[in-house]
Short mmCIF file of C-alpha atoms in Angstrom, two decimals:
data_model
loop_
_atom_site.label_atom_id
_atom_site.label_comp_id
_atom_site.label_asym_id
_atom_site.label_seq_id
_atom_site.Cartn_x
_atom_site.Cartn_y
_atom_site.Cartn_z
CA MET E 1 -10.41 -2.03 -20.12
CA HIS E 2 -13.24 0.03 -21.21
CA GLU E 3 -14.49 0.91 -17.85
CA ARG E 4 -10.67 1.84 -16.89
CA LEU E 5 -10.70 4.20 -19.86
CA VAL E 6 -14.05 5.74 -19.01
CA PHE E 7 -12.86 6.19 -15.44
CA ALA E 8 -9.58 7.85 -16.64
CA GLU E 9 -11.38 10.07 -18.88
CA TRP E 10 -13.60 11.31 -16.05
CA GLY E 11 -10.65 11.52 -13.68
CA VAL E 12 -8.47 13.65 -15.71
CA THR E 13 -11.16 16.30 -15.52
CA TRP E 14 -11.09 16.63 -11.89
CA PRO E 15 -10.02 19.84 -10.41
CA ARG E 16 -7.15 19.74 -7.78
CA ALA E 17 -9.50 20.44 -5.06
CA ARG E 18 -11.32 17.11 -5.87
CA VAL E 19 -8.17 14.96 -6.14
CA GLN E 20 -6.79 16.54 -2.78
CA ARG E 21 -10.15 15.59 -0.99
CA THR E 22 -10.16 12.02 -2.23
CA ALA E 23 -9.12 9.63 0.52
CA PHE E 24 -7.47 6.73 -1.17
CA THR E 25 -7.80 3.50 1.15
CA ASP E 26 -6.49 -0.13 0.83
CA GLU E 27 -5.16 -3.02 2.73
CA VAL E 28 -1.91 -4.83 2.23
CA TRP E 29 -0.24 -8.08 3.47
CA ALA E 30 2.81 -6.68 5.09
CA MET E 31 5.80 -9.18 5.59
CA GLY E 32 9.57 -9.41 5.36
CA GLY E 33 11.41 -10.44 2.38
CA ALA E 34 13.29 -8.91 -0.56
CA HIS E 35 10.72 -6.60 -2.18
CA THR E 36 12.95 -5.51 -5.07
CA THR E 37 14.78 -7.81 -7.32
CA SER E 38 17.99 -9.00 -5.92
CA TYR E 39 21.11 -10.85 -7.37
CA VAL E 40 23.73 -13.07 -6.06
CA THR E 41 27.37 -12.94 -7.53
CA VAL E 42 28.97 -16.35 -7.66
CA LYS E 43 32.43 -17.37 -9.15
CA VAL E 44 32.64 -18.30 -12.82
CA ASP E 45 33.28 -21.88 -11.89
CA GLY E 46 30.16 -22.00 -9.52
CA SER E 47 32.29 -23.46 -6.79
CA ASP E 48 30.61 -21.20 -4.26
CA ARG E 49 27.13 -21.54 -5.81
CA LEU E 50 25.82 -23.49 -2.67
CA LEU E 51 27.33 -21.54 -0.03
CA PRO E 52 24.86 -20.24 2.52
CA GLU E 53 25.57 -16.56 1.59
CA CYS E 54 25.00 -17.28 -1.96
CA LEU E 55 21.46 -18.85 -1.68
CA ARG E 56 18.07 -17.08 -1.21
CA HIS E 57 15.55 -19.03 0.66
CA LYS E 58 11.93 -19.29 -0.31
CA TYR E 59 9.34 -19.84 2.29
CA SER E 60 5.71 -21.51 2.07
CA LYS E 61 4.51 -19.44 5.03
CA VAL E 62 6.09 -16.32 6.78
CA PRO E 63 4.94 -14.04 9.53
CA ALA E 64 2.62 -11.43 8.14
CA TRP E 65 0.27 -8.54 9.15
CA MET E 66 -2.71 -7.26 7.06
CA PHE E 67 -2.36 -3.48 7.34
CA TYR E 68 -5.29 -1.07 6.34
CA GLY E 69 -4.34 2.53 5.51
CA ILE E 70 -5.75 6.01 4.32
CA ILE E 71 -3.98 8.78 2.60
CA VAL E 72 -5.85 12.01 1.95
CA ASP E 73 -4.95 15.66 1.10
CA GLY E 74 -1.27 14.75 0.62
CA LYS E 75 -0.75 13.04 3.85
CA LYS E 76 -1.38 10.00 5.84
CA GLY E 77 -4.75 9.23 7.78
CA PRO E 78 -5.23 6.27 10.26
CA GLY E 79 -3.37 3.10 9.67
CA ILE E 80 -4.82 -0.04 11.21
CA PHE E 81 -3.70 -3.70 11.98
CA TRP E 82 -6.15 -6.50 11.36
CA GLU E 83 -5.74 -8.26 14.46
CA LYS E 84 -5.29 -12.05 14.35
CA GLU E 85 -8.08 -12.77 16.69
CA TRP E 86 -10.36 -11.12 14.15
CA GLY E 87 -9.99 -13.88 11.73
CA THR E 88 -10.74 -13.78 8.12
CA ILE E 89 -11.66 -10.49 6.74
CA THR E 90 -15.33 -10.62 5.64
CA ALA E 91 -17.69 -7.75 4.93
CA ALA E 92 -19.30 -8.07 8.42
CA LYS E 93 -15.95 -8.04 10.09
CA TYR E 94 -14.72 -5.09 8.14
CA ASP E 95 -17.77 -3.24 9.04
CA GLU E 96 -17.31 -4.07 12.83
CA HIS E 97 -13.52 -3.36 12.96
CA ILE E 98 -12.39 -1.05 10.23
CA LEU E 99 -15.30 0.99 9.24
CA PRO E 100 -15.77 2.60 12.61
CA VAL E 101 -12.19 4.04 12.50
CA VAL E 102 -12.78 5.35 9.08
CA GLN E 103 -15.95 6.96 9.93
CA ARG E 104 -14.45 8.50 13.18
CA PHE E 105 -11.70 9.88 10.85
CA PHE E 106 -14.15 11.46 8.42
CA ARG E 107 -16.41 12.96 11.19
CA GLU E 108 -13.13 14.57 12.43
CA HIS E 109 -12.58 16.13 9.21
CA ILE E 110 -16.27 16.84 8.23
CA LEU E 111 -15.43 20.36 7.03
CA GLU E 112 -12.93 19.22 4.42
CA GLY E 113 -15.52 17.11 2.83
CA TYR E 114 -13.27 13.91 2.09
CA LEU E 115 -14.50 11.53 -0.58
CA MET E 116 -13.64 7.80 0.11
CA TRP E 117 -11.89 5.52 -2.50
CA GLN E 118 -11.77 1.77 -2.01
CA ASP E 119 -10.29 -1.08 -3.94
CA ASN E 120 -12.38 -4.04 -5.13
CA ALA E 121 -11.70 -6.50 -2.22
CA PRO E 122 -14.49 -8.65 -1.52
CA ALA E 123 -15.09 -7.03 1.86
CA HIS E 124 -16.18 -3.82 0.49
CA ALA E 125 -17.69 -2.25 -2.71
CA ALA E 126 -15.38 0.11 -4.48
CA TYR E 127 -13.99 2.05 -7.32
CA GLU E 128 -11.73 0.34 -9.89
CA THR E 129 -8.47 0.18 -8.29
CA HIS E 130 -5.79 0.65 -10.94
CA LEU E 131 -5.54 4.28 -10.23
CA ASN E 132 -5.41 3.97 -6.52
CA LEU E 133 -2.55 6.08 -5.35
CA ILE E 134 -2.01 4.37 -1.97
CA GLU E 135 -0.57 1.29 -3.84
CA HIS E 136 2.72 3.44 -4.32
CA VAL E 137 2.82 3.96 -0.51
CA TRP E 138 2.73 0.13 -0.04
CA ASN E 139 5.83 0.10 -2.28
CA TYR E 140 7.55 2.75 -0.49
CA MET E 141 7.12 0.73 2.73
CA LYS E 142 8.34 -2.47 1.44
CA ASN E 143 11.48 -0.85 0.02
CA TRP E 144 11.94 0.90 3.14
CA ILE E 145 11.58 -2.38 5.19
CA GLN E 146 14.00 -3.84 2.74
CA GLU E 147 16.47 -1.23 3.39
CA HIS E 148 16.45 -0.71 7.21
CA TYR E 149 15.89 -4.18 8.53
CA TRP E 150 18.04 -6.79 7.97
CA GLU E 151 16.20 -9.65 9.82
CA ALA E 152 13.03 -8.83 7.90
CA ARG E 153 14.84 -9.25 4.56
CA TYR E 154 17.13 -12.19 5.21
CA ARG E 155 15.60 -14.26 7.97
CA VAL E 156 11.88 -13.92 7.34
CA ASP E 157 10.68 -16.78 9.06
CA GLN E 158 12.33 -15.81 12.32
CA VAL E 159 10.83 -12.31 12.73
CA PRO E 160 8.25 -12.61 15.52
CA LEU E 161 4.90 -11.19 14.88
CA ASP E 162 5.28 -8.37 17.59
CA GLN E 163 8.70 -7.28 16.06
CA LEU E 164 7.02 -7.36 12.55
CA ARG E 165 4.33 -5.24 13.64
CA GLN E 166 6.52 -2.67 15.07
CA ILE E 167 8.60 -2.73 11.85
CA VAL E 168 5.59 -2.27 9.53
CA LEU E 169 4.34 0.71 11.81
CA SER E 170 7.78 2.23 11.57
CA ALA E 171 7.59 1.89 7.76
CA TRP E 172 4.16 3.69 7.59
CA ASN E 173 5.41 6.35 9.85
CA ALA E 174 8.47 6.75 7.64
CA VAL E 175 6.39 7.69 4.56
CA PRO E 176 7.02 11.49 4.15
CA ASP E 177 4.01 13.81 3.35
CA GLU E 178 6.19 15.10 0.32
CA PHE E 179 6.15 11.64 -1.19
CA ILE E 180 2.40 11.40 -0.68
CA GLN E 181 1.86 14.84 -2.25
CA ARG E 182 3.78 14.00 -5.26
CA LEU E 183 1.48 10.94 -5.67
CA TYR E 184 -1.49 13.45 -5.65
CA ASN E 185 0.52 15.69 -8.06
CA SER E 186 0.82 12.94 -10.47
CA TRP E 187 -2.90 12.17 -10.81
CA TRP E 188 -3.63 13.74 -14.05
CA ARG E 189 -0.52 12.39 -15.69
CA ARG E 190 -1.67 8.83 -14.51
CA CYS E 191 -5.09 9.33 -16.09
CA GLN E 192 -3.80 10.60 -19.26
CA ALA E 193 -1.46 7.64 -19.39
CA VAL E 194 -4.46 5.27 -19.05
CA ILE E 195 -6.40 7.22 -21.86
CA ASN E 196 -3.31 7.26 -24.15
CA ALA E 197 -3.08 3.49 -23.63
CA GLN E 198 -6.78 3.20 -24.34
CA GLY E 199 -7.56 1.46 -21.02
CA GLY E 200 -4.35 -0.84 -21.07
CA PRO E 201 -1.24 -1.12 -18.87
CA THR E 202 0.72 2.00 -18.25
CA LYS E 203 4.14 2.42 -16.50
CA TYR E 204 2.26 3.61 -13.40
#
């Protein structure tokens, strides 16, 4: 909590140009399934409680893709799928497969002077992660998938990997720049909320 508080006290002083130049990066396991809380309505006497349409399935294993993304200056940067043949993510594999894409993106925007923010995943060193704006992009994508793809929400185990890949890519492309810029605009409120909570949890 102390480190989080100290970071927020520093972050709240960042000028807008510093925040806009920060490239927030992260990876997420992308899969189908209901993202938000959902409820099933049944009769008072419970007579329809076990009907298929009144049940929610739980799965021990479902198709999923690891997806890595970057947002910077109020818009999306590269989005990268961790290919299945690459195996488990390690620092060496991250450097081999992800880092070259990131480095190329930064070289293409060298005049903008982007600054990189990573989470604390074992594959790479990082800032603390609780103020990483891209986390909210993942939530947007999961909500979008839940809303637009019936199969990915209700027939999770039957969605082929290649179809799921296209769904995830569509969700990434659907995130509007306006949404991302609003996240950047909220940076100082988020830092101040952490300060007010003395480093503890906030609504963000």
